[in-house]
């Protein structure tokens, strides 16, 4: 397989069109030269990071020049007095986190793929992760962006200043624009103080109602976890098979993290969380303080996407968001749409209402699945929107959610989206066909 073939897909597993050429620039000037060449030849341009996106944002669907940022991967500056990191887009998220943590600083966004995904990709998709509950998503940390517009003209927006309300907020617009508005070659990220202590707590409940009731009421009981994840029986069964480990699968689990700047503070928060879980019927609670204990707890949660895929014939994932008080009703609707051939379940970042809905084919043939899956997807996404939620909380629109964007945006808003795209990219050459048509 040629190199170009490797750049046809991403973690959405959609197979796009073989690129005209794949380039891996090592300087911003080379990116500019690529854009000028693309302009001359009227080529489309698709920029990609590590290809870990879940909605097909990096998949070329027209004959395009693919610019892979994998070699533009330097941390340019960790500026401690200014509390920022200046990075190129190809830096691996987990690598930056480890580097800034050595300096007592913290870059919180933690997508599940953080050991392989890139900061440029995170910016393009406005990635989140479990810690979004307390610390927010990628957009909340982007102070500055440098790069090029489609014709190769450079731009520089924001920088090391922590507050900036001058003009329209183009930084926020570019974050999450999935490579459709401009090409980013340098990112200035806000860093915050590193919480020096943390503790992970897993509580096991007999009923989903108990687990969700606990989750729903943490905030009014003086508990502000940095993560609050939920897993149900089906998730635990899949994880047990996938990891080849016995797990008690007859239960519902909350996996929470509390953090702080002193051991005492973390201890107080953990105790409060433990007693609240017990008060609400937790059968068992487990506390993880050491890195080894913590990774044992998180291993189960982190493998879920792969485990559920491995244990079904087909899997469609959605990352809907619903207002926190609607989580229980939303999950019960998923159960009501399940049968022996198709299973619908939700897990993940339930602390902020960001539910990873999986529609799993466990008994249909290909034709039946292809008929039913779009109807179920439509139902799931409509339900989330009708509850006042969103069709995506962290994976973006890309290709797979494009047919549903209209659920969130009326015709006037869709028109505004198209107008914005046309202003930035009048010839529709930047990642065409993503987010909107
Ligand atoms: C996760 O939280 O594990 C990822 O966003 C992937 C997913 O479950 O869809
Ligand atoms: Zn997630």
Short mmCIF file of N, CA, C and O in Angstrom, two decimals, residues 1 72 133 152 174 189 209 217 228 256 283 309 313 321 329 342 391:
data_model
loop_
_atom_site.label_atom_id
_atom_site.label_comp_id
_atom_site.label_asym_id
_atom_site.label_seq_id
_atom_site.Cartn_x
_atom_site.Cartn_y
_atom_site.Cartn_z
N UNK A 1 0.85 -1.21 0.00
CA UNK A 1 0.00 0.00 0.00
C UNK A 1 0.89 1.25 0.00
O UNK A 1 1.85 1.32 0.76
N UNK A 72 5.44 18.61 12.13
CA UNK A 72 5.44 19.96 12.72
C UNK A 72 5.08 19.76 14.19
O UNK A 72 3.97 20.06 14.64
N UNK A 133 -15.30 17.95 32.72
CA UNK A 133 -16.30 18.23 33.75
C UNK A 133 -15.88 19.41 34.63
O UNK A 133 -16.66 20.30 34.91
N UNK A 152 -2.81 31.09 1.38
CA UNK A 152 -1.42 31.19 1.84
C UNK A 152 -1.11 32.48 2.58
O UNK A 152 0.01 32.67 3.06
N UNK A 174 -12.26 29.38 14.88
CA UNK A 174 -11.35 28.42 14.26
C UNK A 174 -11.26 27.12 15.07
O UNK A 174 -11.12 26.04 14.50
N UNK A 189 -1.30 27.88 24.20
CA UNK A 189 -2.26 27.26 25.12
C UNK A 189 -2.09 27.78 26.54
O UNK A 189 -0.95 27.88 27.03
N UNK A 209 -30.63 3.68 38.77
CA UNK A 209 -31.26 4.84 39.42
C UNK A 209 -30.38 5.36 40.56
O UNK A 209 -30.18 6.58 40.69
N UNK A 217 -26.53 14.56 42.16
CA UNK A 217 -26.56 15.41 43.36
C UNK A 217 -25.19 15.74 43.95
O UNK A 217 -25.12 16.33 45.02
N UNK A 228 -16.34 12.41 36.24
CA UNK A 228 -17.38 11.54 36.78
C UNK A 228 -17.93 10.73 35.61
O UNK A 228 -18.71 11.22 34.79
N UNK A 256 -15.07 8.28 39.58
CA UNK A 256 -14.87 9.72 39.79
C UNK A 256 -13.42 10.01 40.16
O UNK A 256 -12.72 9.15 40.70
N UNK A 283 -22.75 -0.45 46.86
CA UNK A 283 -22.48 -1.76 47.45
C UNK A 283 -21.01 -1.86 47.81
O UNK A 283 -20.62 -2.56 48.74
N UNK A 309 -16.87 -2.41 20.32
CA UNK A 309 -16.71 -2.67 18.88
C UNK A 309 -16.36 -4.15 18.67
O UNK A 309 -16.93 -4.83 17.82
N UNK A 313 -21.29 -6.96 15.97
CA UNK A 313 -21.07 -7.11 14.53
C UNK A 313 -20.80 -5.74 13.92
O UNK A 313 -19.96 -5.58 13.04
N UNK A 321 -25.02 15.15 23.98
CA UNK A 321 -25.05 15.80 25.29
C UNK A 321 -26.50 16.07 25.63
O UNK A 321 -27.28 16.49 24.74
N UNK A 329 -33.72 9.83 31.95
CA UNK A 329 -34.77 9.61 30.97
C UNK A 329 -34.16 9.23 29.62
O UNK A 329 -34.65 8.31 28.94
N UNK A 342 -30.50 -5.67 18.36
CA UNK A 342 -29.84 -4.36 18.38
C UNK A 342 -29.86 -3.84 19.81
O UNK A 342 -30.92 -3.80 20.44
N UNK A 391 -26.00 17.23 19.47
CA UNK A 391 -25.67 15.98 18.77
C UNK A 391 -24.21 15.60 18.96
O UNK A 391 -23.81 14.48 18.66
#
